[in-house]
mmCIF file of C-alpha atoms in Angstrom:
data_model
loop_
_atom_site.group_PDB
_atom_site.id
_atom_site.type_symbol
_atom_site.label_atom_id
_atom_site.label_comp_id
_atom_site.label_asym_id
_atom_site.label_seq_id
_atom_site.Cartn_x
_atom_site.Cartn_y
_atom_site.Cartn_z
ATOM 1 C CA MET A 1 277.308 232.101 86.651
ATOM 2 C CA THR A 2 276.927 235.818 87.407
ATOM 3 C CA LYS A 3 273.926 237.900 86.442
ATOM 4 C CA ASN A 4 276.004 239.801 83.823
ATOM 5 C CA ASN A 5 277.054 236.513 82.225
ATOM 6 C CA ASN A 6 273.412 235.366 82.225
ATOM 7 C CA LEU A 7 272.389 238.558 80.444
ATOM 8 C CA SER A 8 275.162 238.117 77.867
ATOM 9 C CA VAL A 9 274.147 234.521 77.133
ATOM 10 C CA MET A 10 270.497 235.568 76.793
ATOM 11 C CA LEU A 11 271.360 238.349 74.333
ATOM 12 C CA ILE A 12 273.454 235.945 72.242
ATOM 13 C CA LEU A 13 270.599 233.405 72.162
ATOM 14 C CA MET A 14 268.070 236.057 71.170
ATOM 15 C CA SER A 15 270.365 237.302 68.403
ATOM 16 C CA TRP A 16 270.900 233.771 67.118
ATOM 17 C CA ALA A 17 267.203 232.917 67.238
ATOM 18 C CA SER A 18 266.171 236.090 65.405
ATOM 19 C CA ASN A 19 268.556 235.205 62.579
ATOM 20 C CA CYS A 20 266.955 231.753 62.357
ATOM 21 C CA LEU A 21 263.513 233.233 61.705
ATOM 22 C CA ALA A 22 264.395 234.371 58.189
ATOM 23 C CA GLY A 23 263.999 231.748 55.482
ATOM 24 C CA GLY A 24 264.438 231.240 51.766
ATOM 25 C CA GLY A 25 265.408 234.159 49.624
ATOM 26 C CA VAL A 26 263.684 236.862 51.668
ATOM 27 C CA LEU A 27 265.391 238.384 54.691
ATOM 28 C CA LEU A 28 264.099 240.995 57.118
ATOM 29 C CA SER A 29 266.768 243.690 57.305
ATOM 30 C CA ASP A 30 266.335 247.068 59.035
ATOM 31 C CA ASP A 31 262.516 246.780 58.936
ATOM 32 C CA SER A 32 262.633 246.050 55.213
ATOM 33 C CA CYS A 33 262.295 242.710 53.424
ATOM 34 C CA ILE A 34 265.181 242.124 51.042
ATOM 35 C CA MET A 35 265.032 239.406 48.391
ATOM 36 C CA THR A 36 268.277 238.072 46.972
ATOM 37 C CA ILE A 37 268.201 236.746 43.410
ATOM 38 C CA GLY A 38 271.774 235.650 42.739
ATOM 39 C CA PHE A 39 273.756 238.883 42.994
ATOM 40 C CA TYR A 40 270.622 241.011 42.562
ATOM 41 C CA GLU A 41 268.621 242.417 45.453
ATOM 42 C CA ALA A 42 265.102 243.817 45.617
ATOM 43 C CA HIS A 43 262.797 245.154 48.312
ATOM 44 C CA PHE A 44 260.046 242.556 48.692
ATOM 45 C CA THR A 45 256.571 243.286 50.038
ATOM 46 C CA ALA A 46 253.254 241.469 49.964
ATOM 47 C CA TYR A 47 249.891 243.132 50.611
ATOM 48 C CA GLN A 48 246.405 241.734 51.181
ATOM 49 C CA PRO A 49 244.342 244.894 50.618
ATOM 50 C CA ASP A 50 240.909 243.244 50.978
ATOM 51 C CA SER A 51 241.618 241.763 54.418
ATOM 52 C CA SER A 52 244.582 243.718 55.831
ATOM 53 C CA GLY A 53 244.543 247.109 54.125
ATOM 54 C CA ASP A 54 248.052 248.460 53.655
ATOM 55 C CA LYS A 55 249.716 246.084 56.155
ATOM 56 C CA GLN A 56 252.951 244.730 54.680
ATOM 57 C CA PHE A 57 253.966 241.071 54.814
ATOM 58 C CA CYS A 58 257.472 239.730 54.408
ATOM 59 C CA GLU A 59 256.766 236.005 54.629
ATOM 60 C CA ASP A 60 253.562 234.338 55.857
ATOM 61 C CA LEU A 61 250.173 235.731 54.835
ATOM 62 C CA GLU A 62 247.391 235.911 57.414
ATOM 63 C CA GLU A 63 244.440 235.292 55.121
ATOM 64 C CA MET A 64 243.387 233.746 51.833
ATOM 65 C CA GLY A 65 242.297 236.109 49.078
ATOM 66 C CA ASN A 66 243.752 238.760 46.837
ATOM 67 C CA THR A 67 247.472 239.237 47.441
ATOM 68 C CA ILE A 68 249.755 241.732 45.731
ATOM 69 C CA PHE A 69 253.483 240.986 45.579
ATOM 70 C CA VAL A 70 255.846 243.886 44.884
ATOM 71 C CA LEU A 71 259.556 243.755 44.041
ATOM 72 C CA ASP A 72 261.316 247.109 43.943
ATOM 73 C CA TYR A 73 264.679 246.514 42.277
ATOM 74 C CA LEU A 74 267.805 247.689 44.077
ATOM 75 C CA HIS A 75 270.102 247.004 41.092
ATOM 76 C CA LYS A 76 269.687 248.961 37.863
ATOM 77 C CA SER A 77 270.695 245.936 35.769
ATOM 78 C CA LEU A 78 267.718 243.950 37.110
ATOM 79 C CA SER A 79 265.440 246.335 35.184
ATOM 80 C CA GLU A 80 267.261 245.319 31.980
ATOM 81 C CA VAL A 81 266.591 241.560 32.176
ATOM 82 C CA PRO A 82 263.469 239.366 32.035
ATOM 83 C CA VAL A 83 262.153 238.361 35.463
ATOM 84 C CA ASP A 84 259.488 235.734 36.094
ATOM 85 C CA PHE A 85 257.446 234.950 39.199
ATOM 86 C CA ARG A 86 255.966 231.560 40.106
ATOM 87 C CA ILE A 87 254.004 230.306 43.097
ATOM 88 C CA ILE A 88 253.713 226.574 43.716
ATOM 89 C CA LYS A 89 252.170 224.451 46.439
ATOM 90 C CA ASN A 90 254.929 223.305 48.789
ATOM 91 C CA VAL A 91 255.123 219.585 48.025
ATOM 92 C CA THR A 92 258.789 219.260 49.025
ATOM 93 C CA ASN A 93 258.225 218.341 52.701
ATOM 94 C CA LYS A 94 261.092 220.750 53.484
ATOM 95 C CA GLY A 95 258.916 223.477 55.011
ATOM 96 C CA GLU A 96 260.788 226.765 55.394
ATOM 97 C CA PHE A 97 264.118 225.089 54.587
ATOM 98 C CA VAL A 98 263.330 224.475 50.912
ATOM 99 C CA GLN A 99 266.100 225.300 48.436
ATOM 100 C CA MET A 100 266.228 225.611 44.635
ATOM 101 C CA GLY A 101 267.649 222.084 44.414
ATOM 102 C CA ASP A 102 264.447 220.775 46.012
ATOM 103 C CA ILE A 103 262.379 222.622 43.400
ATOM 104 C CA MET A 104 264.488 221.128 40.591
ATOM 105 C CA GLU A 105 263.582 217.626 41.847
ATOM 106 C CA ILE A 106 259.849 218.187 41.304
ATOM 107 C CA GLN A 107 258.923 216.123 38.242
ATOM 108 C CA ASP A 108 255.922 218.144 37.013
ATOM 109 C CA LEU A 109 256.296 221.732 38.265
ATOM 110 C CA ASP A 110 253.292 222.931 36.239
ATOM 111 C CA ARG A 111 251.039 220.484 38.110
ATOM 112 C CA PHE A 112 251.782 222.259 41.426
ATOM 113 C CA THR A 113 251.916 225.806 40.029
ATOM 114 C CA VAL A 114 249.088 228.048 41.241
ATOM 115 C CA PHE A 115 250.396 231.232 39.606
ATOM 116 C CA TYR A 116 252.935 232.034 36.913
ATOM 117 C CA GLN A 117 253.970 235.359 35.394
ATOM 118 C CA GLU A 118 256.071 234.783 32.307
ATOM 119 C CA PRO A 119 259.422 236.608 32.105
ATOM 120 C CA ILE A 120 258.982 240.337 31.574
ATOM 121 C CA ILE A 121 261.319 243.307 31.666
ATOM 122 C CA LYS A 122 260.234 246.062 34.056
ATOM 123 C CA THR A 123 262.252 249.133 33.059
ATOM 124 C CA ASN A 124 260.632 251.167 35.858
ATOM 125 C CA ALA A 125 262.391 248.836 38.387
ATOM 126 C CA SER A 126 259.109 247.868 40.086
ATOM 127 C CA TYR A 127 257.630 244.413 39.515
ATOM 128 C CA THR A 128 254.064 243.820 40.706
ATOM 129 C CA VAL A 129 251.918 240.689 40.465
ATOM 130 C CA SER A 130 248.593 239.784 42.012
ATOM 131 C CA HIS A 131 247.156 236.393 42.912
ATOM 132 C CA ASP A 132 243.923 235.348 44.608
ATOM 133 C CA PHE A 133 244.666 232.521 47.081
ATOM 134 C CA ILE A 134 241.655 230.241 47.465
ATOM 135 C CA GLU A 135 243.288 227.649 49.753
ATOM 136 C CA LYS A 136 245.175 227.852 53.013
ATOM 137 C CA GLY A 137 248.477 226.020 53.044
ATOM 138 C CA GLU A 138 252.181 226.081 52.413
ATOM 139 C CA TYR A 139 253.465 227.663 49.215
ATOM 140 C CA ILE A 140 256.788 228.500 47.611
ATOM 141 C CA GLY A 141 257.497 231.651 45.655
ATOM 142 C CA ILE A 142 260.161 231.399 42.962
ATOM 143 C CA VAL A 143 261.622 234.448 41.248
ATOM 144 C CA THR A 144 264.020 233.944 38.345
ATOM 145 C CA ALA A 145 266.140 236.551 36.572
ATOM 146 C CA GLY A 146 268.758 236.422 33.848
ATOM 147 C CA HIS A 147 272.148 238.093 33.670
ATOM 148 C CA PRO A 148 272.430 241.229 31.490
ATOM 149 C CA THR A 149 275.502 240.072 29.530
ATOM 150 C CA ASN A 150 275.638 236.251 29.641
ATOM 151 C CA ASN A 151 273.350 233.212 29.866
ATOM 152 C CA ASN A 152 273.407 232.828 33.668
ATOM 153 C CA ILE A 153 270.038 232.407 35.377
ATOM 154 C CA TYR A 154 269.554 233.340 39.052
ATOM 155 C CA SER A 155 266.721 232.252 41.304
ATOM 156 C CA SER A 156 265.251 233.087 44.669
ATOM 157 C CA VAL A 157 263.102 230.626 46.588
ATOM 158 C CA PHE A 158 260.950 231.799 49.478
ATOM 159 C CA PRO A 159 258.530 229.532 51.313
ATOM 160 C CA PHE A 160 255.452 231.042 52.937
ATOM 161 C CA ARG A 161 252.108 230.048 54.388
ATOM 162 C CA VAL A 162 248.673 231.364 53.529
ATOM 163 C CA GLY A 163 246.176 231.544 56.387
ATOM 164 C CA ALA A 164 249.095 231.646 58.781
ATOM 165 C CA SER A 165 247.676 233.725 61.579
ATOM 166 C CA ASP A 166 248.844 231.104 64.073
ATOM 167 C CA LEU A 167 252.426 230.871 65.362
ATOM 168 C CA SER A 168 255.054 229.458 63.020
ATOM 169 C CA TRP A 169 257.410 226.678 64.158
ATOM 170 C CA SER A 170 260.373 229.026 64.217
ATOM 171 C CA ILE A 171 258.564 231.330 66.663
ATOM 172 C CA ILE A 172 257.521 228.363 68.812
ATOM 173 C CA VAL A 173 261.155 227.153 68.925
ATOM 174 C CA PHE A 174 262.319 230.673 69.787
ATOM 175 C CA LEU A 175 259.766 230.957 72.615
ATOM 176 C CA GLY A 176 260.757 227.483 73.829
ATOM 177 C CA LEU A 177 264.415 228.529 73.995
ATOM 178 C CA ILE A 178 263.482 231.638 75.968
ATOM 179 C CA LEU A 179 261.405 229.513 78.372
ATOM 180 C CA ILE A 180 264.206 226.981 78.870
ATOM 181 C CA PHE A 181 266.718 229.754 79.426
ATOM 182 C CA GLY A 182 264.357 231.473 81.887
ATOM 183 C CA VAL A 183 263.992 228.268 83.904
ATOM 184 C CA TYR A 184 267.778 227.872 83.862
ATOM 185 C CA LEU A 185 268.273 231.452 85.108
ATOM 186 C CA PHE A 186 265.646 230.953 87.820
ATOM 187 C CA ARG A 187 267.368 227.803 89.085
ATOM 188 C CA MET A 188 270.808 229.463 88.975
ATOM 189 C CA THR A 189 269.656 232.490 90.961
ATOM 190 C CA ARG A 190 267.855 230.279 93.548
ATOM 191 C CA SER A 191 271.006 228.209 94.155
ATOM 192 C CA GLU A 192 273.158 231.296 94.907
#
């Protein structure tokens, strides 16, 4: 394998691995977190002002404590419908691969709910909620919105960790792939 082919394979692997890091209904796109709720989209940001100042989080939160979640609507019709916001402990054993179907299987959702904002209409197209996390662990955020003209309900599920200053599994896997590929490249260049 030539050095140009090695570089091409490495770039493809890095591109693939970076796409794998996004999970749930929140995706990092052009340095901005985008949440998809059915056909709706919103900029998603979390802040921990007491511990991290104005640092923005897209997924995992470094510390426990006061956390502010902000959704800035990208669709005008989202500001015309009720939107609710729920945070539950992640009891699905699915980690970052949890889907809405897994949430629907939970028998007593209220038992695992740590925060719930009832459906409200935010005509200013900015939805803000605050929650004080008192335990480290895995959580799932669930945002639900209706349709402006029919009875359809859309949901977004995004798993995250609180007290997650250590490396996530997806980053460890990514670094492992880079290491394996580096060893492979080293062996290939030594045999030439």
